[in-house]
Amino acid sequence: MAPPSINCNEEINWDEIGFGIVPTDSMYMMKCSTEEDTFSEGTLVPYGNLHLTPSAGILNYGQGVIEGLKAYRSKDGRIVMFRPEENGRRMKIGAERMCMPSPSVEQFVKAVKQTVLANKRWVPPLGKGSLYIRPLLMGTGSVLGLVPAPEYTFLIYVTPVKTYHKGPLNLVIKDKLYRAISGSGGTGGIKSVVNYSPAYKALKEARAEGFSDILYLDAATGKFVEELSSCNIFLVKGKAISTPTAGGNNILPGITRKSIIEIAIDLGYEVMEGEVGVDELMEADEVFCTGTAVGVNPVASITHNNNRAEYKTGPEAVSQKLLQTLVGIQTGHIQDTRGWTLQIE
Ligand code: COI
């Protein structure tokens, strides 16, 4: 089969995109009422504002979950998505926790694919970024009391992006500052929409102090590392790589995190998931973080109280090898032996 012509958008200067919204052509919408309880038929509509009742569950009580995944141009100009069914599964888990019906994994993947194809001119050329895909499941029915909304909307919009951070991160740990509603029954392990904006105030202060992001500790003991505001964390000591256990009430089970663990094992590292203490972190050779938005991003330093630990970064760093392998698989430069990529054009 001949590779498709690369129908890229000539209106846009790809060198100028960052991590922000560029309005695209179409978005996907599918509705479900609690009487029906299942999502049936979705449709593509022009990208634009939503019409919502002021008493929508999402607006008043934050009843919603998000996802984040990307579509890439492969080396031969095709459009490829990375493990979209994992996002569909994670959205279902989040929806269950937030008392919402959710699309099936098949519906999720089909809808994401349709949305990307309808916006294919916004997928950046190879090496110029990716198309960020934001599925959003929200209570759009009207509520006043604390009850689940009577109607839900599954929406997907897309926007071309480059990486979230520019270069290695300088992190700060602030005692007694926690990321999400963590601990028993908390929502730190899902992508609830309310897990993010509570960090803004502390993030604004940290950025004004010259830090890139905050690294949060566990609320129960304040001794163990959890995650950053928008991504998971790993540390490297010799040939061993450690990362906090995800998937409970506190830490998001990142899909990039999960993929990097497999890649690291393949490259001969010993990977440990468990509790990661602050002391251990301050003594690491290298630290890096992972996420859809951030990719694999090296950490240059972590400051905790009056201590500042500095870590190895640069082309020889383990994080670089892991990133190159991940990107290689996503762009077709390295053979995908695990079926992680889904070619959609
Ligand atoms: C992602 O990595 O896709 C996220 O959802 C992080 C976002 C808060 C920027």
Coordinates of C-alpha atoms and ligand atoms in Angstrom, one line a residue:
M1 CA 0.0 0.0 0.0
A2 CA 1.4 3.4 -0.9
P3 CA 1.9 5.8 2.0
P4 CA -0.8 8.5 2.1
S5 CA 0.0 12.0 1.0
I6 CA 0.8 14.1 4.0
N7 CA -2.1 16.5 4.0
C8 CA -0.7 18.9 6.5
N9 CA -2.1 22.3 7.3
E10 CA -0.4 25.1 5.5
E11 CA -2.2 27.8 7.6
I12 CA 0.0 27.0 10.6
N13 CA 3.6 27.6 11.4
W14 CA 4.4 24.3 13.2
D15 CA 7.5 25.9 14.8
E16 CA 5.3 28.2 16.7
I17 CA 3.0 25.7 18.5
G18 CA 3.5 25.0 22.2
F19 CA 1.2 23.3 24.7
G20 CA -2.0 25.4 24.2
I21 CA -5.3 25.4 22.4
V22 CA -5.2 25.9 18.6
P23 CA -8.9 25.6 17.5
T24 CA -9.3 22.7 15.1
D25 CA -12.1 21.7 12.7
S26 CA -14.3 19.1 14.4
M27 CA -15.1 17.7 17.8
Y28 CA -17.1 14.6 18.7
M29 CA -20.2 14.5 20.9
M30 CA -22.2 11.6 22.3
K31 CA -24.9 11.9 24.9
C32 CA -26.5 9.5 27.4
S33 CA -29.4 10.0 29.8
T34 CA -29.5 8.0 33.1
E35 CA -32.8 6.5 31.8
E36 CA -31.0 4.9 28.9
D37 CA -27.8 4.4 30.8
T38 CA -25.7 3.6 27.7
F39 CA -24.1 5.8 25.1
S40 CA -25.5 5.0 21.7
E41 CA -24.8 7.2 18.8
G42 CA -22.2 10.0 18.6
T43 CA -21.5 12.5 16.0
L44 CA -18.9 14.9 14.7
V45 CA -19.8 18.6 15.0
P46 CA -17.8 21.8 14.1
Y47 CA -15.3 22.7 16.9
G48 CA -16.9 25.4 19.0
N49 CA -18.5 26.5 22.3
L50 CA -21.0 24.2 24.2
H51 CA -24.5 25.0 25.1
L52 CA -24.9 24.0 28.8
T53 CA -27.5 24.6 31.5
P54 CA -26.1 26.7 34.3
S55 CA -27.0 23.9 36.7
A56 CA -25.0 21.2 34.8
G57 CA -23.4 18.7 37.2
I58 CA -20.0 19.4 35.7
L59 CA -20.2 23.1 36.2
N60 CA -21.5 23.0 39.8
Y61 CA -20.0 19.9 41.4
G62 CA -17.2 18.9 39.0
Q63 CA -18.8 15.6 38.0
G64 CA -16.4 14.8 35.2
V65 CA -13.3 12.9 34.1
I66 CA -10.8 13.7 31.4
E67 CA -8.4 11.6 29.3
G68 CA -5.3 12.6 27.4
L69 CA -3.7 10.8 24.5
K70 CA -1.9 11.7 21.3
A71 CA -1.8 11.0 17.5
Y72 CA 1.6 11.1 15.8
R73 CA 2.9 11.2 12.2
S74 CA 5.0 8.1 11.6
K75 CA 8.2 8.1 9.6
D76 CA 6.2 7.3 6.4
G77 CA 3.6 10.0 7.0
R78 CA 0.8 7.8 8.4
I79 CA -1.2 8.7 11.4
V80 CA -0.7 6.6 14.5
M81 CA -2.3 6.5 17.9
F82 CA -0.6 5.1 21.0
R83 CA -2.6 2.6 23.2
P84 CA -5.9 4.3 22.9
E85 CA -7.8 1.4 24.4
E86 CA -5.8 2.0 27.7
N87 CA -7.3 5.4 27.9
G88 CA -10.8 4.0 27.2
R89 CA -10.3 1.5 30.1
R90 CA -9.0 4.2 32.4
M91 CA -12.0 6.5 31.6
K92 CA -14.4 3.7 32.5
I93 CA -12.7 3.2 35.9
G94 CA -12.8 7.0 36.5
A95 CA -16.5 7.2 35.4
E96 CA -17.4 4.4 37.8
R97 CA -15.8 6.2 40.7
M98 CA -17.6 9.5 39.8
C99 CA -20.9 7.7 39.4
M100 CA -21.2 8.3 35.7
P101 CA -22.1 6.0 32.8
S102 CA -19.3 5.7 30.3
P103 CA -18.8 4.7 26.6
S104 CA -17.5 1.2 26.0
V105 CA -13.8 0.9 25.2
E106 CA -14.7 0.1 21.6
Q107 CA -16.9 3.2 21.4
F108 CA -14.1 5.3 22.9
V109 CA -11.5 4.1 20.5
K110 CA -13.8 4.4 17.5
A111 CA -14.7 8.0 18.5
V112 CA -11.1 9.0 19.1
K113 CA -10.2 7.6 15.7
Q114 CA -13.1 9.4 13.9
T115 CA -12.1 12.7 15.6
V116 CA -8.5 12.4 14.6
L117 CA -9.4 11.6 11.0
A118 CA -11.7 14.5 10.8
N119 CA -8.9 16.8 12.0
K120 CA -6.0 15.1 10.2
R121 CA -4.7 18.3 8.7
W122 CA -3.9 19.3 12.3
V123 CA -1.6 16.4 13.0
P124 CA 1.9 18.0 12.9
P125 CA 4.6 16.7 10.5
L126 CA 7.1 14.2 12.0
G127 CA 9.4 16.0 14.5
K128 CA 7.1 19.0 14.9
G129 CA 4.8 17.8 17.6
S130 CA 1.7 15.7 17.9
L131 CA -2.1 16.0 18.0
Y132 CA -3.2 16.1 21.6
I133 CA -6.6 14.4 22.1
R134 CA -8.7 15.3 25.0
P135 CA -11.7 13.1 25.7
L136 CA -14.0 14.5 28.4
L137 CA -16.9 12.8 30.1
M138 CA -19.2 15.0 32.1
G139 CA -22.5 15.4 33.8
T140 CA -24.4 17.8 31.6
G141 CA -27.8 17.3 33.1
S142 CA -29.3 19.8 35.5
V143 CA -28.8 19.2 39.3
L144 CA -29.1 21.3 42.4
G145 CA -28.9 18.7 45.2
L146 CA -26.0 16.3 45.5
V147 CA -27.1 13.7 43.1
P148 CA -25.5 12.3 39.9
A149 CA -26.6 14.3 36.8
P150 CA -29.5 13.0 34.8
E151 CA -27.6 13.4 31.5
Y152 CA -24.0 12.9 30.4
T153 CA -21.9 14.0 27.5
F154 CA -18.8 12.4 26.0
L155 CA -16.9 15.0 24.1
I156 CA -13.5 14.8 22.3
Y157 CA -11.6 17.7 21.0
V158 CA -8.1 17.8 19.6
T159 CA -5.3 20.4 19.3
P160 CA -1.7 20.2 17.9
V161 CA 0.9 20.5 20.6
K162 CA 4.6 20.3 21.3
T163 CA 6.0 19.2 24.6
Y164 CA 4.6 20.5 27.8
H165 CA 7.9 21.6 29.4
K166 CA 11.0 23.1 27.7
G167 CA 14.0 21.2 29.1
P168 CA 14.9 19.6 32.5
L169 CA 12.7 20.4 35.5
N170 CA 13.5 22.0 38.8
L171 CA 11.0 20.6 41.3
V172 CA 10.1 21.6 44.8
I173 CA 8.6 19.5 47.6
K174 CA 6.4 21.4 50.0
D175 CA 5.5 19.8 53.3
K176 CA 1.8 19.5 54.1
L177 CA 0.7 20.3 50.6
Y178 CA -1.1 17.5 48.8
R179 CA -2.1 17.0 45.2
A180 CA -5.6 15.6 45.0
I181 CA -8.2 14.2 47.3
S182 CA -6.0 11.3 48.3
G183 CA -6.1 8.6 50.9
S184 CA -8.9 6.1 51.4
G185 CA -11.8 6.8 49.0
G186 CA -9.9 9.7 47.3
T187 CA -9.8 10.4 43.6
G188 CA -6.0 10.8 43.1
G189 CA -5.9 7.6 41.1
I190 CA -8.4 8.7 38.4
K191 CA -8.4 11.6 36.0
S192 CA -11.2 13.5 37.8
V193 CA -11.5 17.1 36.5
V194 CA -11.2 18.3 40.1
N195 CA -7.7 16.9 40.6
Y196 CA -6.0 19.7 38.7
S197 CA -7.2 23.2 39.5
P198 CA -6.7 22.9 43.3
A199 CA -2.9 22.8 42.5
Y200 CA -3.0 26.2 40.7
K201 CA -2.4 28.4 43.8
A202 CA 0.6 26.4 45.0
L203 CA 1.9 26.0 41.4
K204 CA 1.7 29.7 40.8
E205 CA 3.7 30.4 44.0
A206 CA 6.3 27.6 43.1
R207 CA 6.7 29.1 39.6
A208 CA 7.2 32.6 41.0
E209 CA 10.0 31.0 43.2
G210 CA 11.7 29.7 40.0
F211 CA 10.5 26.1 40.2
S212 CA 8.9 24.2 37.3
D213 CA 6.4 22.1 39.2
I214 CA 5.6 20.6 42.6
L215 CA 6.4 17.1 43.7
Y216 CA 3.7 16.0 46.1
L217 CA 4.1 13.6 49.1
D218 CA 1.5 11.2 50.5
A219 CA -1.0 12.9 52.8
A220 CA -1.0 10.1 55.4
T221 CA 2.7 10.2 56.4
G222 CA 4.3 13.0 54.4
K223 CA 7.3 10.6 53.8
F224 CA 6.6 9.1 50.4
V225 CA 6.7 10.6 47.0
E226 CA 3.4 10.5 44.9
E227 CA 3.5 12.5 41.6
L228 CA 3.8 15.9 40.1
S229 CA 0.8 18.2 39.2
S230 CA 0.5 16.5 35.8
C231 CA 2.7 13.4 35.6
N232 CA 4.3 10.4 37.3
I233 CA 7.8 10.3 38.7
F234 CA 10.7 7.8 38.4
L235 CA 14.2 7.7 40.0
V236 CA 17.3 5.9 38.8
K237 CA 20.1 4.5 41.0
G238 CA 22.6 2.5 39.1
K239 CA 20.8 -0.1 37.0
A240 CA 17.7 0.1 39.2
I241 CA 14.6 2.3 38.5
S242 CA 11.9 2.9 41.1
T243 CA 8.5 4.5 40.8
P244 CA 5.7 4.9 43.3
T245 CA 2.9 2.3 43.0
A246 CA 0.0 3.7 41.0
G247 CA -3.6 2.7 40.7
G248 CA -4.9 3.1 44.2
N249 CA -6.6 6.2 45.6
N250 CA -3.5 8.5 45.3
I251 CA -1.5 8.1 42.1
L252 CA -2.7 8.1 38.5
P253 CA -1.8 4.9 36.6
G254 CA -0.2 6.7 33.7
I255 CA -0.1 5.0 30.3
T256 CA 3.3 6.5 29.5
R257 CA 4.4 5.3 33.0
K258 CA 3.2 1.8 32.3
S259 CA 4.9 1.8 28.8
I260 CA 8.2 3.1 30.2
I261 CA 8.3 0.4 32.8
E262 CA 8.1 -2.3 30.1
I263 CA 10.7 -0.5 27.9
A264 CA 13.1 -0.1 30.9
I265 CA 12.8 -3.8 31.7
D266 CA 13.5 -4.7 28.1
L267 CA 16.6 -2.4 28.1
G268 CA 17.9 -4.4 31.1
Y269 CA 17.0 -2.2 34.1
E270 CA 15.5 -3.6 37.2
V271 CA 12.2 -1.8 37.8
M272 CA 10.6 -1.5 41.2
E273 CA 7.2 -0.3 42.0
G274 CA 6.5 0.5 45.7
E275 CA 6.9 3.3 48.2
V276 CA 9.6 5.8 47.2
G277 CA 10.9 7.8 50.2
V278 CA 12.0 11.4 50.0
D279 CA 15.5 10.4 51.2
E280 CA 15.9 7.8 48.5
L281 CA 14.9 10.4 45.9
M282 CA 17.4 13.0 47.2
E283 CA 20.1 10.3 46.7
A284 CA 19.2 9.2 43.2
D285 CA 21.5 9.5 40.2
E286 CA 18.7 10.5 38.0
V287 CA 15.0 11.5 38.2
F288 CA 12.5 11.8 35.4
C289 CA 8.8 12.1 35.0
T290 CA 6.4 10.6 32.5
G291 CA 3.0 11.5 31.1
T292 CA 1.1 12.0 27.8
A293 CA 1.6 15.7 27.9
V294 CA 5.2 15.8 29.2
G295 CA 6.4 12.6 27.4
V296 CA 9.6 11.6 29.3
N297 CA 11.1 14.7 30.9
P298 CA 14.3 14.8 32.9
V299 CA 14.5 16.4 36.3
A300 CA 17.5 18.6 36.9
S301 CA 16.9 19.3 40.6
I302 CA 14.6 18.8 43.6
T303 CA 14.5 21.1 46.5
H304 CA 13.0 20.0 49.8
N305 CA 13.3 22.2 52.9
N306 CA 16.8 23.6 52.5
N307 CA 18.2 20.7 50.6
R308 CA 18.7 20.8 46.8
A309 CA 19.6 17.5 45.0
E310 CA 20.9 17.7 41.5
Y311 CA 20.6 14.9 38.9
K312 CA 22.2 13.8 35.7
T313 CA 20.5 15.0 32.6
G314 CA 21.6 15.2 28.9
P315 CA 22.0 12.7 26.0
E316 CA 23.7 10.0 28.2
A317 CA 20.8 10.0 30.8
V318 CA 18.7 6.9 31.1
S319 CA 15.6 9.0 30.6
Q320 CA 16.9 9.9 27.1
K321 CA 17.3 6.3 26.1
L322 CA 13.8 5.5 27.3
L323 CA 12.3 8.5 25.5
Q324 CA 14.1 7.6 22.3
T325 CA 12.7 4.1 22.4
L326 CA 9.2 5.3 23.2
V327 CA 9.2 7.9 20.4
G328 CA 10.9 5.3 18.1
I329 CA 7.9 3.0 18.6
Q330 CA 5.4 5.8 18.2
T331 CA 6.9 7.0 15.0
G332 CA 7.6 3.6 13.4
H333 CA 11.4 3.9 13.7
I334 CA 11.5 1.0 16.1
Q335 CA 9.3 -2.1 15.4
D336 CA 6.3 -2.2 17.6
T337 CA 6.4 -5.8 18.9
R338 CA 3.7 -5.3 21.6
G339 CA 0.8 -3.9 19.4
W340 CA 0.9 -0.5 21.2
T341 CA 0.4 1.5 18.1
L342 CA -2.9 1.8 16.1
Q343 CA -2.4 3.0 12.6
I344 CA -5.5 4.9 11.5
E345 CA -4.4 6.2 8.1
Ligands
COI1 C1 -1.8 14.5 30.2 O1 -0.6 14.2 30.4 O2 -2.4 14.1 29.2 C2 -2.6 15.2 31.2 O3 -3.8 15.1 31.3 C3 -1.9 16.3 31.9 C4 -2.6 17.6 31.8 C5 -3.0 18.0 33.2 C6 -1.8 18.6 31.1

